[in-house]
Amino acid sequence: MQSREDRVRIALQKNGRLVGESVALLKHCGLHISASKDELFCRVRELPIDILFLRDDDIPELISKGKCDLGIIGRNLLAEYCLANASEPEIDVVTPLDFAYCDLAIAVPNGRTYSSSKDLDGLKIATSYPAILNDFLSRNGVEAEIIHLGGAVEIAPRMNIADAICDLVSSGATLAANNMRQVETVLESEALLVRRRSKLGSAQEQTIARLLTRLRGVIRAQNSKYIMLNCSRASIEKITSLLPGSEAPTVVNLNREDMVAIHAVCQEEIFWDTMEQLRAAGGSTILVVPIEKMMD
Ligand code: PRT
Ligand code: ZN
């Protein structure tokens, strides 16, 4: 029987934008996560890992205090936590996870003129990220009043609570719906895997290393495609030069003297125009298939 000390605790958001992709990513790593919506704890069978489902705001503190070992949060939340805590938090980024991309941005009502951050001088700016905003303002020599709101930041100008906002933006639809426009990008964010800084026991570190190898393999695979096509021997060079992000394609003899099949892993998306160029260069029966997992 393993003790808690041998198991790794991963903190995930319980409800919200990070849940779907966080759980899907861990499932692709071979972890069977069966928690129902009401359960806060899930014991994983495949590796010595326990999952805790929490509000994302609580995750940095629990990791920093050593109550959880790993977690998935947005870079925005990590930055706010680190800047708001005077003593250096015991939390490190392990790897970005390639989802939940967004900007923490300053936006102003469409009617307001704006040419540089100096135009923020003397304004009231509403945000849920006061520490990041304060850091941005002081780095840019701007004196503005920060209004700290827990949510619904985008309606602050309409309510006459603030003149501008500093909030997360992904598609920009919320800003547009509230008659505002983005004028500064304060922070570019995406989901991160974070861990407590202090080293764990060797069994736990081994589990983390195994999980990381799998995670990197899944992320790389998601960004890669496997391409197969047939072409004449004469066009091998031309065809391989067109394959995006592939190092050493495999060339296979076909039952016809003059024809070969080329198979390659491409480390980037293959667009229709690349396929059209491959066909124009003599490729035929061009297949592009997704890759599920990868390990070197
Ligand atoms: O309950 P809990 O505290 O766990 O959840 P939460 O409400 O704090 O967080 P949640 O689920 O809304 O977001 C979790 C994380 O997702 C954030 O910390 C970001 O790292 C990331 N993320 C990515 C976003 C967005 N995109 C995003 N667009 N978080 C919030 N938004 C909001 C934004 O605040 C604004 O209201 O979406 C609106 C803008 O979206 P667009 O598409 O209209 O521009
Ligand atoms: Zn939150």
mmCIF file of C-alpha atoms and ligand atoms in Angstrom:
data_model
loop_
_atom_site.group_PDB
_atom_site.id
_atom_site.type_symbol
_atom_site.label_atom_id
_atom_site.label_comp_id
_atom_site.label_asym_id
_atom_site.label_seq_id
_atom_site.Cartn_x
_atom_site.Cartn_y
_atom_site.Cartn_z
ATOM 1 C CA MET A 1 0.000 0.000 0.000
ATOM 2 C CA GLN A 2 1.345 3.414 -0.979
ATOM 3 C CA SER A 3 1.409 6.235 1.551
ATOM 4 C CA ARG A 4 0.232 9.762 0.631
ATOM 5 C CA GLU A 5 3.928 10.638 0.492
ATOM 6 C CA ASP A 6 4.403 8.363 -2.531
ATOM 7 C CA ARG A 7 1.486 9.859 -4.454
ATOM 8 C CA VAL A 8 1.433 13.070 -6.459
ATOM 9 C CA ARG A 9 -1.429 15.523 -5.917
ATOM 10 C CA ILE A 10 -2.587 17.488 -8.949
ATOM 11 C CA ALA A 11 -4.917 20.457 -8.501
ATOM 12 C CA LEU A 12 -7.347 21.144 -11.365
ATOM 13 C CA GLN A 13 -10.079 23.733 -11.726
ATOM 14 C CA LYS A 14 -13.444 22.251 -10.737
ATOM 15 C CA ASN A 15 -15.742 24.297 -12.990
ATOM 16 C CA GLY A 16 -14.790 26.721 -15.707
ATOM 17 C CA ARG A 17 -12.793 27.244 -18.842
ATOM 18 C CA LEU A 18 -9.776 25.148 -17.904
ATOM 19 C CA VAL A 19 -11.595 21.949 -16.926
ATOM 20 C CA GLY A 20 -12.370 20.364 -20.286
ATOM 21 C CA GLU A 21 -8.906 20.627 -21.776
ATOM 22 C CA SER A 22 -7.086 19.880 -18.499
ATOM 23 C CA VAL A 23 -9.004 16.635 -18.025
ATOM 24 C CA ALA A 24 -8.698 15.710 -21.721
ATOM 25 C CA LEU A 25 -4.934 16.283 -21.609
ATOM 26 C CA LEU A 26 -4.496 14.033 -18.566
ATOM 27 C CA LYS A 27 -6.734 11.389 -20.139
ATOM 28 C CA HIS A 28 -4.502 11.400 -23.218
ATOM 29 C CA CYS A 29 -1.610 10.821 -20.808
ATOM 30 C CA GLY A 30 -3.313 7.593 -19.798
ATOM 31 C CA LEU A 31 -4.900 8.817 -16.553
ATOM 32 C CA HIS A 32 -8.434 7.649 -16.002
ATOM 33 C CA ILE A 33 -10.229 10.553 -14.303
ATOM 34 C CA SER A 34 -13.682 9.509 -13.240
ATOM 35 C CA ALA A 35 -14.719 12.307 -10.897
ATOM 36 C CA SER A 36 -18.332 13.336 -11.130
ATOM 37 C CA LYS A 37 -19.230 17.019 -10.916
ATOM 38 C CA ASP A 38 -19.788 16.805 -7.130
ATOM 39 C CA GLU A 39 -16.585 15.001 -6.262
ATOM 40 C CA LEU A 40 -13.601 17.046 -5.204
ATOM 41 C CA PHE A 41 -11.128 14.196 -5.179
ATOM 42 C CA CYS A 42 -10.234 11.463 -7.646
ATOM 43 C CA ARG A 43 -7.747 8.681 -7.121
ATOM 44 C CA VAL A 44 -6.099 7.736 -10.405
ATOM 45 C CA ARG A 45 -5.491 4.021 -10.920
ATOM 46 C CA GLU A 46 -2.834 4.060 -13.629
ATOM 47 C CA LEU A 47 -0.176 6.126 -11.855
ATOM 48 C CA PRO A 48 0.214 7.085 -8.169
ATOM 49 C CA ILE A 49 -1.633 10.357 -8.677
ATOM 50 C CA ASP A 50 -4.598 11.991 -6.913
ATOM 51 C CA ILE A 51 -6.587 14.788 -8.526
ATOM 52 C CA LEU A 52 -8.165 17.591 -6.489
ATOM 53 C CA PHE A 53 -10.871 19.751 -8.069
ATOM 54 C CA LEU A 54 -10.795 23.321 -6.759
ATOM 55 C CA ARG A 55 -11.497 26.947 -7.660
ATOM 56 C CA ASP A 56 -8.581 28.038 -9.780
ATOM 57 C CA ASP A 57 -7.924 30.996 -7.434
ATOM 58 C CA ASP A 58 -7.059 28.574 -4.604
ATOM 59 C CA ILE A 59 -4.551 26.548 -6.607
ATOM 60 C CA PRO A 60 -1.420 28.791 -6.391
ATOM 61 C CA GLU A 61 -1.674 29.072 -2.607
ATOM 62 C CA LEU A 62 -2.176 25.314 -2.085
ATOM 63 C CA ILE A 63 0.815 24.532 -4.289
ATOM 64 C CA SER A 64 2.991 27.192 -2.739
ATOM 65 C CA LYS A 65 2.163 25.828 0.717
ATOM 66 C CA GLY A 66 2.947 22.273 -0.387
ATOM 67 C CA LYS A 67 -0.627 20.967 -0.023
ATOM 68 C CA CYS A 68 -0.682 20.062 -3.736
ATOM 69 C CA ASP A 69 2.293 19.149 -5.891
ATOM 70 C CA LEU A 70 1.185 20.083 -9.417
ATOM 71 C CA GLY A 71 -1.606 22.215 -10.834
ATOM 72 C CA ILE A 72 -3.038 23.675 -14.005
ATOM 73 C CA ILE A 73 -3.793 27.412 -13.979
ATOM 74 C CA GLY A 74 -3.641 30.381 -16.333
ATOM 75 C CA ARG A 75 -0.448 32.448 -16.491
ATOM 76 C CA ASN A 76 -2.640 35.439 -15.475
ATOM 77 C CA LEU A 77 -3.510 33.825 -12.149
ATOM 78 C CA LEU A 78 0.071 32.769 -11.439
ATOM 79 C CA ALA A 79 1.387 36.262 -12.220
ATOM 80 C CA GLU A 80 -1.225 37.904 -9.990
ATOM 81 C CA TYR A 81 -0.435 35.528 -7.143
ATOM 82 C CA CYS A 82 3.322 36.044 -7.421
ATOM 83 C CA LEU A 83 3.075 39.841 -7.633
ATOM 84 C CA ALA A 84 0.537 40.033 -4.790
ATOM 85 C CA ASN A 85 2.684 37.985 -2.420
ATOM 86 C CA ALA A 86 5.645 39.929 -1.177
ATOM 87 C CA SER A 87 7.589 36.837 -0.127
ATOM 88 C CA GLU A 88 8.694 34.712 -3.104
ATOM 89 C CA PRO A 89 5.985 32.053 -3.651
ATOM 90 C CA GLU A 90 7.233 28.465 -3.770
ATOM 91 C CA ILE A 91 5.785 27.757 -7.197
ATOM 92 C CA ASP A 92 7.423 27.148 -10.583
ATOM 93 C CA VAL A 93 6.176 26.796 -14.160
ATOM 94 C CA VAL A 94 6.816 23.291 -15.508
ATOM 95 C CA THR A 95 5.493 23.760 -19.025
ATOM 96 C CA PRO A 96 2.953 25.782 -20.979
ATOM 97 C CA LEU A 97 0.075 23.579 -22.110
ATOM 98 C CA ASP A 98 -0.984 25.175 -25.387
ATOM 99 C CA PHE A 99 -4.580 26.028 -24.506
ATOM 100 C CA ALA A 100 -6.676 28.758 -22.816
ATOM 101 C CA TYR A 101 -4.861 31.479 -24.727
ATOM 102 C CA CYS A 102 -5.983 34.984 -23.799
ATOM 103 C CA ASP A 103 -4.632 38.485 -23.175
ATOM 104 C CA LEU A 104 -4.915 40.465 -19.989
ATOM 105 C CA ALA A 105 -5.639 43.772 -21.647
ATOM 106 C CA ILE A 106 -6.551 47.356 -20.896
ATOM 107 C CA ALA A 107 -9.653 48.490 -22.738
ATOM 108 C CA VAL A 108 -11.359 51.858 -22.967
ATOM 109 C CA PRO A 109 -14.836 52.891 -24.167
ATOM 110 C CA ASN A 110 -14.895 53.407 -27.931
ATOM 111 C CA GLY A 111 -15.591 57.122 -27.510
ATOM 112 C CA ARG A 112 -12.355 57.779 -25.600
ATOM 113 C CA THR A 113 -9.266 58.847 -27.545
ATOM 114 C CA TYR A 114 -6.117 56.879 -26.812
ATOM 115 C CA SER A 115 -2.609 57.148 -28.179
ATOM 116 C CA SER A 116 -0.294 55.903 -25.393
ATOM 117 C CA SER A 117 -0.344 54.609 -21.823
ATOM 118 C CA LYS A 118 0.076 58.239 -20.663
ATOM 119 C CA ASP A 119 -3.603 58.676 -21.578
ATOM 120 C CA LEU A 120 -4.427 56.453 -18.592
ATOM 121 C CA ASP A 121 -3.081 59.089 -16.173
ATOM 122 C CA GLY A 122 -5.701 60.114 -13.635
ATOM 123 C CA LEU A 123 -8.236 57.460 -14.771
ATOM 124 C CA LYS A 124 -10.036 54.869 -12.688
ATOM 125 C CA ILE A 125 -9.313 51.362 -14.021
ATOM 126 C CA ALA A 126 -11.431 48.394 -12.886
ATOM 127 C CA THR A 127 -9.810 44.955 -12.721
ATOM 128 C CA SER A 128 -9.700 41.579 -10.983
ATOM 129 C CA TYR A 129 -5.904 41.680 -11.388
ATOM 130 C CA PRO A 130 -4.816 44.633 -9.208
ATOM 131 C CA ALA A 131 -1.234 43.465 -8.653
ATOM 132 C CA ILE A 132 -0.490 42.915 -12.361
ATOM 133 C CA LEU A 133 -2.163 46.206 -13.277
ATOM 134 C CA ASN A 134 -0.270 48.076 -10.563
ATOM 135 C CA ASP A 135 2.997 46.608 -11.852
ATOM 136 C CA PHE A 136 2.141 47.630 -15.441
ATOM 137 C CA LEU A 137 1.178 51.166 -14.422
ATOM 138 C CA SER A 138 4.298 51.755 -12.363
ATOM 139 C CA ARG A 139 6.566 50.322 -15.105
ATOM 140 C CA ASN A 140 4.980 52.800 -17.515
ATOM 141 C CA GLY A 141 5.027 55.747 -15.115
ATOM 142 C CA VAL A 142 1.228 56.034 -15.120
ATOM 143 C CA GLU A 143 -0.715 57.286 -12.095
ATOM 144 C CA ALA A 144 -4.193 55.808 -12.172
ATOM 145 C CA GLU A 145 -6.636 54.577 -9.545
ATOM 146 C CA ILE A 146 -7.168 50.809 -9.458
ATOM 147 C CA ILE A 147 -10.722 49.678 -8.685
ATOM 148 C CA HIS A 148 -10.625 46.025 -7.579
ATOM 149 C CA LEU A 149 -13.674 44.027 -8.729
ATOM 150 C CA GLY A 150 -14.215 40.273 -8.349
ATOM 151 C CA GLY A 151 -16.058 39.918 -11.677
ATOM 152 C CA ALA A 152 -18.291 41.645 -14.248
ATOM 153 C CA VAL A 153 -15.424 44.049 -14.863
ATOM 154 C CA GLU A 154 -16.622 44.841 -18.380
ATOM 155 C CA ILE A 155 -19.685 46.716 -17.145
ATOM 156 C CA ALA A 156 -17.706 49.044 -14.830
ATOM 157 C CA PRO A 157 -17.464 51.970 -17.317
ATOM 158 C CA ARG A 158 -21.204 51.785 -18.092
ATOM 159 C CA MET A 159 -21.937 51.808 -14.343
ATOM 160 C CA ASN A 160 -19.678 54.865 -13.945
ATOM 161 C CA ILE A 161 -17.491 52.882 -11.558
ATOM 162 C CA ALA A 162 -14.421 53.234 -13.778
ATOM 163 C CA ASP A 163 -13.154 54.932 -16.955
ATOM 164 C CA ALA A 164 -11.292 51.906 -18.295
ATOM 165 C CA ILE A 165 -10.885 48.192 -17.509
ATOM 166 C CA CYS A 166 -8.080 45.667 -17.349
ATOM 167 C CA ASP A 167 -9.552 42.225 -18.054
ATOM 168 C CA LEU A 168 -9.004 38.981 -19.942
ATOM 169 C CA VAL A 169 -9.820 39.053 -23.641
ATOM 170 C CA SER A 170 -9.898 36.078 -25.980
ATOM 171 C CA SER A 171 -12.199 36.614 -28.975
ATOM 172 C CA GLY A 172 -12.863 40.282 -28.170
ATOM 173 C CA ALA A 173 -16.637 39.716 -28.361
ATOM 174 C CA THR A 174 -17.251 40.840 -24.764
ATOM 175 C CA LEU A 175 -15.405 44.113 -25.329
ATOM 176 C CA ALA A 176 -17.282 44.727 -28.569
ATOM 177 C CA ALA A 177 -20.620 43.994 -26.902
ATOM 178 C CA ASN A 178 -19.762 46.554 -24.228
ATOM 179 C CA ASN A 179 -18.662 49.196 -26.714
ATOM 180 C CA MET A 180 -14.993 49.066 -25.721
ATOM 181 C CA ARG A 181 -11.691 48.433 -27.489
ATOM 182 C CA GLN A 182 -8.383 46.944 -26.403
ATOM 183 C CA VAL A 183 -5.598 49.543 -26.153
ATOM 184 C CA GLU A 184 -2.813 47.780 -24.229
ATOM 185 C CA THR A 185 -1.800 44.148 -23.767
ATOM 186 C CA VAL A 186 -0.556 43.783 -20.211
ATOM 187 C CA LEU A 187 0.086 40.030 -20.231
ATOM 188 C CA GLU A 188 -0.228 37.185 -22.749
ATOM 189 C CA SER A 189 -1.649 34.154 -21.012
ATOM 190 C CA GLU A 190 -2.169 30.446 -21.579
ATOM 191 C CA ALA A 191 -2.719 27.434 -19.349
ATOM 192 C CA LEU A 192 0.382 26.308 -17.457
ATOM 193 C CA LEU A 193 1.392 23.200 -15.588
ATOM 194 C CA VAL A 194 2.879 24.472 -12.327
ATOM 195 C CA ARG A 195 4.557 22.661 -9.432
ATOM 196 C CA ARG A 196 5.767 23.338 -5.938
ATOM 197 C CA ARG A 197 9.380 24.445 -6.021
ATOM 198 C CA SER A 198 10.802 22.177 -3.352
ATOM 199 C CA LYS A 199 11.904 18.743 -4.466
ATOM 200 C CA LEU A 200 9.596 15.863 -3.540
ATOM 201 C CA GLY A 201 10.519 12.314 -2.611
ATOM 202 C CA SER A 202 12.158 10.276 -5.352
ATOM 203 C CA ALA A 203 9.028 8.163 -6.000
ATOM 204 C CA GLN A 204 6.962 11.315 -6.532
ATOM 205 C CA GLU A 205 9.631 12.959 -8.690
ATOM 206 C CA GLN A 206 9.688 9.814 -10.839
ATOM 207 C CA THR A 207 5.921 9.961 -11.257
ATOM 208 C CA ILE A 208 6.146 13.633 -12.244
ATOM 209 C CA ALA A 209 8.904 12.854 -14.757
ATOM 210 C CA ARG A 210 6.792 10.081 -16.313
ATOM 211 C CA LEU A 211 3.751 12.325 -16.501
ATOM 212 C CA LEU A 212 5.807 15.105 -18.085
ATOM 213 C CA THR A 213 7.207 12.843 -20.793
ATOM 214 C CA ARG A 214 3.658 11.808 -21.624
ATOM 215 C CA LEU A 215 2.344 15.373 -21.518
ATOM 216 C CA ARG A 216 5.037 16.629 -23.860
ATOM 217 C CA GLY A 217 4.324 13.692 -26.169
ATOM 218 C CA VAL A 218 0.619 14.512 -26.236
ATOM 219 C CA ILE A 219 1.203 18.234 -26.857
ATOM 220 C CA ARG A 220 3.718 17.524 -29.620
ATOM 221 C CA ALA A 221 1.393 14.974 -31.173
ATOM 222 C CA GLN A 222 -1.501 17.429 -31.112
ATOM 223 C CA ASN A 223 0.609 19.872 -33.085
ATOM 224 C CA SER A 224 1.859 17.265 -35.543
ATOM 225 C CA LYS A 225 0.389 15.384 -38.456
ATOM 226 C CA TYR A 226 1.367 12.201 -40.264
ATOM 227 C CA ILE A 227 1.379 12.588 -44.029
ATOM 228 C CA MET A 228 1.479 9.820 -46.624
ATOM 229 C CA LEU A 229 1.567 10.210 -50.382
ATOM 230 C CA ASN A 230 2.761 8.520 -53.533
ATOM 231 C CA CYS A 231 5.011 10.110 -56.118
ATOM 232 C CA SER A 232 7.518 9.321 -58.834
ATOM 233 C CA ARG A 233 11.168 8.788 -57.879
ATOM 234 C CA ALA A 234 12.040 11.904 -59.855
ATOM 235 C CA SER A 235 9.892 14.133 -57.643
ATOM 236 C CA ILE A 236 11.092 12.875 -54.208
ATOM 237 C CA GLU A 237 13.342 15.875 -53.612
ATOM 238 C CA LYS A 238 10.780 18.462 -54.666
ATOM 239 C CA ILE A 239 8.062 16.785 -52.581
ATOM 240 C CA THR A 240 10.158 16.460 -49.405
ATOM 241 C CA SER A 241 11.198 20.123 -49.628
ATOM 242 C CA LEU A 242 7.497 21.034 -49.480
ATOM 243 C CA LEU A 243 6.719 19.039 -46.315
ATOM 244 C CA PRO A 244 6.443 21.504 -43.416
ATOM 245 C CA GLY A 245 8.511 20.789 -40.282
ATOM 246 C CA SER A 246 9.518 17.255 -41.216
ATOM 247 C CA GLU A 247 13.086 16.091 -40.712
ATOM 248 C CA ALA A 248 13.673 12.715 -42.344
ATOM 249 C CA PRO A 249 10.764 11.372 -44.379
ATOM 250 C CA THR A 250 10.547 7.629 -44.967
ATOM 251 C CA VAL A 251 10.660 6.623 -48.632
ATOM 252 C CA VAL A 252 9.079 3.238 -49.353
ATOM 253 C CA ASN A 253 9.351 1.334 -52.638
ATOM 254 C CA LEU A 254 6.054 0.551 -54.300
ATOM 255 C CA ASN A 255 5.256 -2.326 -56.591
ATOM 256 C CA ARG A 256 5.903 -0.054 -59.524
ATOM 257 C CA GLU A 257 9.538 0.625 -60.495
ATOM 258 C CA ASP A 258 9.191 4.361 -60.897
ATOM 259 C CA MET A 259 6.903 5.085 -57.908
ATOM 260 C CA VAL A 260 7.524 5.450 -54.150
ATOM 261 C CA ALA A 261 5.446 6.259 -51.085
ATOM 262 C CA ILE A 262 6.633 9.029 -48.792
ATOM 263 C CA HIS A 263 5.662 8.987 -45.111
ATOM 264 C CA ALA A 264 6.569 11.854 -42.798
ATOM 265 C CA VAL A 265 5.748 13.331 -39.407
ATOM 266 C CA CYS A 266 5.179 17.045 -39.868
ATOM 267 C CA GLN A 267 5.587 19.115 -36.716
ATOM 268 C CA GLU A 268 3.023 21.636 -37.829
ATOM 269 C CA GLU A 269 -0.386 21.952 -39.414
ATOM 270 C CA ILE A 270 -0.691 20.915 -43.065
ATOM 271 C CA PHE A 271 -2.950 23.329 -44.880
ATOM 272 C CA TRP A 272 -4.899 22.797 -48.084
ATOM 273 C CA ASP A 273 -2.466 24.988 -50.032
ATOM 274 C CA THR A 274 0.454 22.731 -49.036
ATOM 275 C CA MET A 275 -1.546 19.725 -50.242
ATOM 276 C CA GLU A 276 -2.258 21.498 -53.517
ATOM 277 C CA GLN A 277 1.450 22.260 -53.934
ATOM 278 C CA LEU A 278 2.297 18.602 -53.193
ATOM 279 C CA ARG A 279 -0.125 17.475 -55.868
ATOM 280 C CA ALA A 280 1.239 20.003 -58.329
ATOM 281 C CA ALA A 281 4.744 18.634 -57.591
ATOM 282 C CA GLY A 282 3.602 15.113 -58.577
ATOM 283 C CA GLY A 283 2.130 13.764 -55.302
ATOM 284 C CA SER A 284 -0.993 11.588 -55.413
ATOM 285 C CA THR A 285 -3.247 9.834 -52.864
ATOM 286 C CA ILE A 286 -2.179 12.394 -50.280
ATOM 287 C CA LEU A 287 -3.352 11.415 -46.790
ATOM 288 C CA VAL A 288 -2.976 13.599 -43.695
ATOM 289 C CA VAL A 289 -3.788 11.822 -40.439
ATOM 290 C CA PRO A 290 -3.717 12.955 -36.801
ATOM 291 C CA ILE A 291 -1.149 11.548 -34.375
ATOM 292 C CA GLU A 292 -2.356 10.556 -30.915
ATOM 293 C CA LYS A 293 0.867 10.102 -28.953
ATOM 294 C CA MET A 294 4.602 10.544 -29.563
ATOM 295 C CA MET A 295 7.731 9.449 -27.740
ATOM 296 C CA ASP A 296 11.346 9.785 -28.898
HETATM 297 O O1 PRT B 1 -14.659 29.364 -10.456
HETATM 298 P P1 PRT B 1 -13.223 29.641 -10.764
HETATM 299 O O2 PRT B 1 -12.631 30.712 -9.908
HETATM 300 O O3 PRT B 1 -12.421 28.376 -10.779
HETATM 301 O O4 PRT B 1 -13.222 30.139 -12.289
HETATM 302 P P2 PRT B 1 -13.013 31.611 -12.890
HETATM 303 O O5 PRT B 1 -14.366 32.189 -13.146
HETATM 304 O O6 PRT B 1 -12.031 32.398 -12.107
HETATM 305 O O7 PRT B 1 -12.244 31.308 -14.233
HETATM 306 P P3 PRT B 1 -12.703 30.954 -15.721
HETATM 307 O O8 PRT B 1 -13.146 29.534 -15.772
HETATM 308 O O9 PRT B 1 -13.607 31.991 -16.301
HETATM 309 O O10 PRT B 1 -11.280 31.111 -16.438
HETATM 310 C C1 PRT B 1 -10.211 30.313 -16.058
HETATM 311 C C2 PRT B 1 -8.987 30.741 -16.855
HETATM 312 O O11 PRT B 1 -9.262 30.620 -18.256
HETATM 313 C C3 PRT B 1 -8.570 32.197 -16.700
HETATM 314 O O12 PRT B 1 -7.835 32.427 -15.517
HETATM 315 C C4 PRT B 1 -7.721 32.387 -17.951
HETATM 316 O O13 PRT B 1 -6.408 31.915 -17.733
HETATM 317 C C5 PRT B 1 -8.397 31.474 -18.980
HETATM 318 N N1 PRT B 1 -9.184 32.225 -19.987
HETATM 319 C C6 PRT B 1 -9.000 32.137 -21.331
HETATM 320 C C7 PRT B 1 -10.185 33.085 -19.775
HETATM 321 C C8 PRT B 1 -10.606 33.542 -21.028
HETATM 322 N N2 PRT B 1 -9.850 32.924 -21.972
HETATM 323 C C9 PRT B 1 -11.693 34.483 -21.120
HETATM 324 N N3 PRT B 1 -12.052 34.896 -22.222
HETATM 325 N N4 PRT B 1 -10.803 33.506 -18.647
HETATM 326 C C10 PRT B 1 -11.835 34.387 -18.735
HETATM 327 N N5 PRT B 1 -12.290 34.891 -19.924
HETATM 328 C C11 PRT B 1 -13.457 35.847 -19.822
HETATM 329 C C12 PRT B 1 -13.023 37.289 -19.596
HETATM 330 O O14 PRT B 1 -12.868 37.551 -18.216
HETATM 331 C C13 PRT B 1 -14.198 38.082 -20.207
HETATM 332 O O15 PRT B 1 -15.265 38.168 -19.313
HETATM 333 O O16 PRT B 1 -14.195 35.846 -21.028
HETATM 334 C C14 PRT B 1 -14.609 37.166 -21.353
HETATM 335 C C15 PRT B 1 -13.916 37.653 -22.603
HETATM 336 O O17 PRT B 1 -13.962 36.680 -23.605
HETATM 337 P P4 PRT B 1 -14.114 37.114 -25.148
HETATM 338 O O18 PRT B 1 -13.993 35.847 -25.921
HETATM 339 O O19 PRT B 1 -15.468 37.747 -25.286
HETATM 340 O O20 PRT B 1 -13.000 38.089 -25.455
HETATM 341 ZN ZN ZN B 2 -11.131 31.995 -10.500
#
